[in-house]
Amino acid sequence: QDRRQVCAVGEVVDVKIVSPLIGEPESRWPKSAVRWERGIVAEVFSHNDSLLITYPSIQNSEELPTIMTGNLTFREGVPCSAKSGAYIDRMLEPEACSTDVVMHVPALCAHRDLVPLPSKETQEISCVATETTRQLLAERSLREEQEAADESSADLSNLAG
């Protein structure tokens, strides 16, 4: 069966949503600007390589984008913008009896043994001071205050003397 496009109406797709993170970098960390949602293709606009996506299983889906470009929408790991059939991209013959062939085969991109491993979710690390750490910090602060006071009294005695 020859498909005209990789993603067709009614098929389940994975949608890569990239949202801008607002604020200083420290306030954004460890949040990611990229998230994945599962949607269904409602309509294909082949003239501009975009799709109308619905998210039936997601509450508050009105906040999600409904028109997505084909390069941010995937069916079984293959971008919806990919050409539907296999084709030879280029052939090179670098030396006699040796040919390099670059082929575009979307089905191979989605093969379970060839798909890249999914990235791991960002894990938040929170550091909590122990009682010993609190004591050391308090002693350090007290020592710094004492040193500052000693310097001030030395400056005063230098002025007086």
Coordinates of C-alpha atoms in Angstrom, one line a residue:
Q1 CA 0.0 0.0 0.0
D2 CA 1.5 3.3 -1.1
R3 CA 0.7 6.2 1.3
R4 CA 0.6 9.8 0.0
Q5 CA 1.8 11.2 3.3
V6 CA 3.3 9.8 6.5
C7 CA 0.4 11.1 8.7
A8 CA -3.2 10.7 7.7
V9 CA -6.5 11.9 9.2
G10 CA -7.5 9.8 12.3
E11 CA -4.1 8.6 13.1
V12 CA -2.5 9.0 16.5
V13 CA 0.6 11.2 16.5
D14 CA 3.2 12.5 19.0
V15 CA 3.4 16.2 19.1
K16 CA 6.6 18.0 20.1
I17 CA 5.6 21.3 21.8
V18 CA 8.3 23.9 22.3
S19 CA 7.2 26.7 24.6
P20 CA 9.4 29.7 25.6
L21 CA 10.5 29.8 29.1
I22 CA 10.1 33.2 30.7
G23 CA 12.2 34.7 33.5
E24 CA 15.8 34.3 34.6
P25 CA 17.6 31.0 33.9
E26 CA 17.7 30.2 37.6
S27 CA 14.0 30.4 37.9
R28 CA 13.4 28.3 34.8
W29 CA 15.7 25.4 35.9
P30 CA 15.0 22.4 35.8
K31 CA 11.9 23.0 33.6
S32 CA 12.2 22.0 30.0
A33 CA 10.9 24.1 27.1
V34 CA 10.0 20.9 25.3
R35 CA 7.2 18.5 26.1
W36 CA 5.4 15.7 24.2
E37 CA 1.7 15.3 23.9
R38 CA -0.3 12.6 22.1
G39 CA -2.9 13.8 19.7
I40 CA -5.0 12.8 16.7
V41 CA -4.7 14.2 13.2
A42 CA -8.0 15.9 12.3
E43 CA -6.9 17.5 9.0
V44 CA -3.8 17.6 6.8
F45 CA -2.8 20.8 5.0
S46 CA -0.3 19.5 2.5
H47 CA 0.1 22.9 0.8
N48 CA 2.0 24.2 3.8
D49 CA 3.0 20.9 5.5
S50 CA 0.9 21.5 8.6
L51 CA -1.7 19.4 10.5
L52 CA -4.8 20.2 12.6
I53 CA -4.4 18.2 15.8
T54 CA -6.9 17.4 18.5
Y55 CA -6.1 16.1 22.0
P56 CA -9.1 14.1 23.1
S57 CA -7.5 12.5 26.2
I58 CA -6.1 15.7 27.7
Q59 CA -8.0 18.0 30.0
N60 CA -7.5 21.7 29.3
S61 CA -6.4 20.9 25.8
E62 CA -7.5 24.4 24.7
E63 CA -4.1 25.6 25.9
L64 CA -2.3 23.3 23.5
P65 CA -1.6 24.3 19.9
T66 CA -3.9 22.9 17.3
I67 CA -2.1 23.7 14.1
M68 CA 1.3 22.0 14.1
T69 CA 4.0 21.8 11.4
G70 CA 4.9 18.4 10.1
N71 CA 8.4 18.5 11.4
L72 CA 7.1 18.7 15.0
T73 CA 4.5 16.0 14.6
F74 CA 5.5 12.3 14.5
R75 CA 3.8 9.0 13.7
E76 CA 5.7 6.0 15.1
G77 CA 8.9 8.0 15.3
V78 CA 8.7 9.3 11.7
P79 CA 8.1 13.1 11.2
C80 CA 4.9 13.8 9.4
S81 CA 6.9 16.1 7.1
A82 CA 8.9 13.1 5.8
K83 CA 8.2 12.1 2.2
S84 CA 6.1 8.9 2.2
G85 CA 8.1 6.6 0.1
A86 CA 11.7 5.4 0.1
Y87 CA 14.0 7.1 -2.3
I88 CA 17.6 7.5 -3.1
D89 CA 18.9 10.9 -2.0
R90 CA 22.3 10.6 -3.7
M91 CA 24.8 8.1 -5.0
L92 CA 28.6 8.6 -5.0
E93 CA 31.3 6.5 -6.4
P94 CA 34.4 7.5 -4.4
E95 CA 36.5 4.8 -6.0
A96 CA 36.2 2.0 -8.5
C97 CA 33.9 -0.8 -7.3
S98 CA 32.7 1.2 -4.3
T99 CA 29.4 3.1 -4.2
D100 CA 28.0 5.1 -1.4
V101 CA 24.2 5.3 -1.5
V102 CA 22.2 7.7 0.8
M103 CA 18.6 6.6 1.0
H104 CA 15.6 8.0 2.7
V105 CA 13.5 5.3 4.2
P106 CA 11.0 6.5 6.8
A107 CA 10.0 3.0 7.9
L108 CA 13.6 2.4 9.0
C109 CA 13.6 5.6 11.1
A110 CA 10.6 4.2 13.1
H111 CA 12.0 0.7 13.5
R112 CA 12.2 -0.1 17.2
D113 CA 15.9 -1.2 17.0
L114 CA 16.9 2.0 15.2
V115 CA 14.9 4.6 17.1
P116 CA 17.1 6.7 19.5
L117 CA 16.6 6.1 23.2
P118 CA 14.1 8.6 24.7
S119 CA 15.7 11.3 26.7
K120 CA 15.3 10.9 30.5
E121 CA 13.1 13.3 32.3
T122 CA 14.8 16.1 34.2
Q123 CA 15.1 15.3 37.9
E124 CA 15.0 18.1 40.4
I125 CA 17.6 17.9 43.1
S126 CA 16.9 19.6 46.4
C127 CA 19.7 20.2 49.0
V128 CA 18.8 20.4 52.6
A129 CA 21.3 21.4 55.2
T130 CA 21.9 19.0 58.1
E131 CA 22.2 20.2 61.7
T132 CA 26.0 19.8 61.5
T133 CA 26.0 22.0 58.4
R134 CA 23.9 24.6 60.1
Q135 CA 26.3 24.7 63.1
L136 CA 29.3 25.1 60.9
L137 CA 27.6 27.9 59.0
A138 CA 26.7 29.6 62.3
E139 CA 30.3 29.3 63.6
R140 CA 31.6 30.7 60.3
S141 CA 29.3 33.6 60.4
L142 CA 30.2 34.3 64.1
R143 CA 33.9 34.1 63.2
E144 CA 33.5 36.5 60.3
E145 CA 31.6 39.0 62.5
Q146 CA 34.3 38.8 65.1
E147 CA 37.0 39.4 62.5
A148 CA 35.1 42.4 61.2
A149 CA 34.8 43.8 64.7
D150 CA 38.5 43.2 65.4
E151 CA 39.4 45.1 62.2
S152 CA 37.1 48.0 63.2
S153 CA 38.6 48.3 66.6
A154 CA 42.2 48.1 65.1
D155 CA 41.2 51.0 62.7
L156 CA 39.9 53.1 65.6
S157 CA 43.0 52.6 67.7
N158 CA 45.2 53.5 64.7
L159 CA 43.2 56.7 64.3
A160 CA 43.4 57.5 68.0
G161 CA 47.1 56.7 68.3

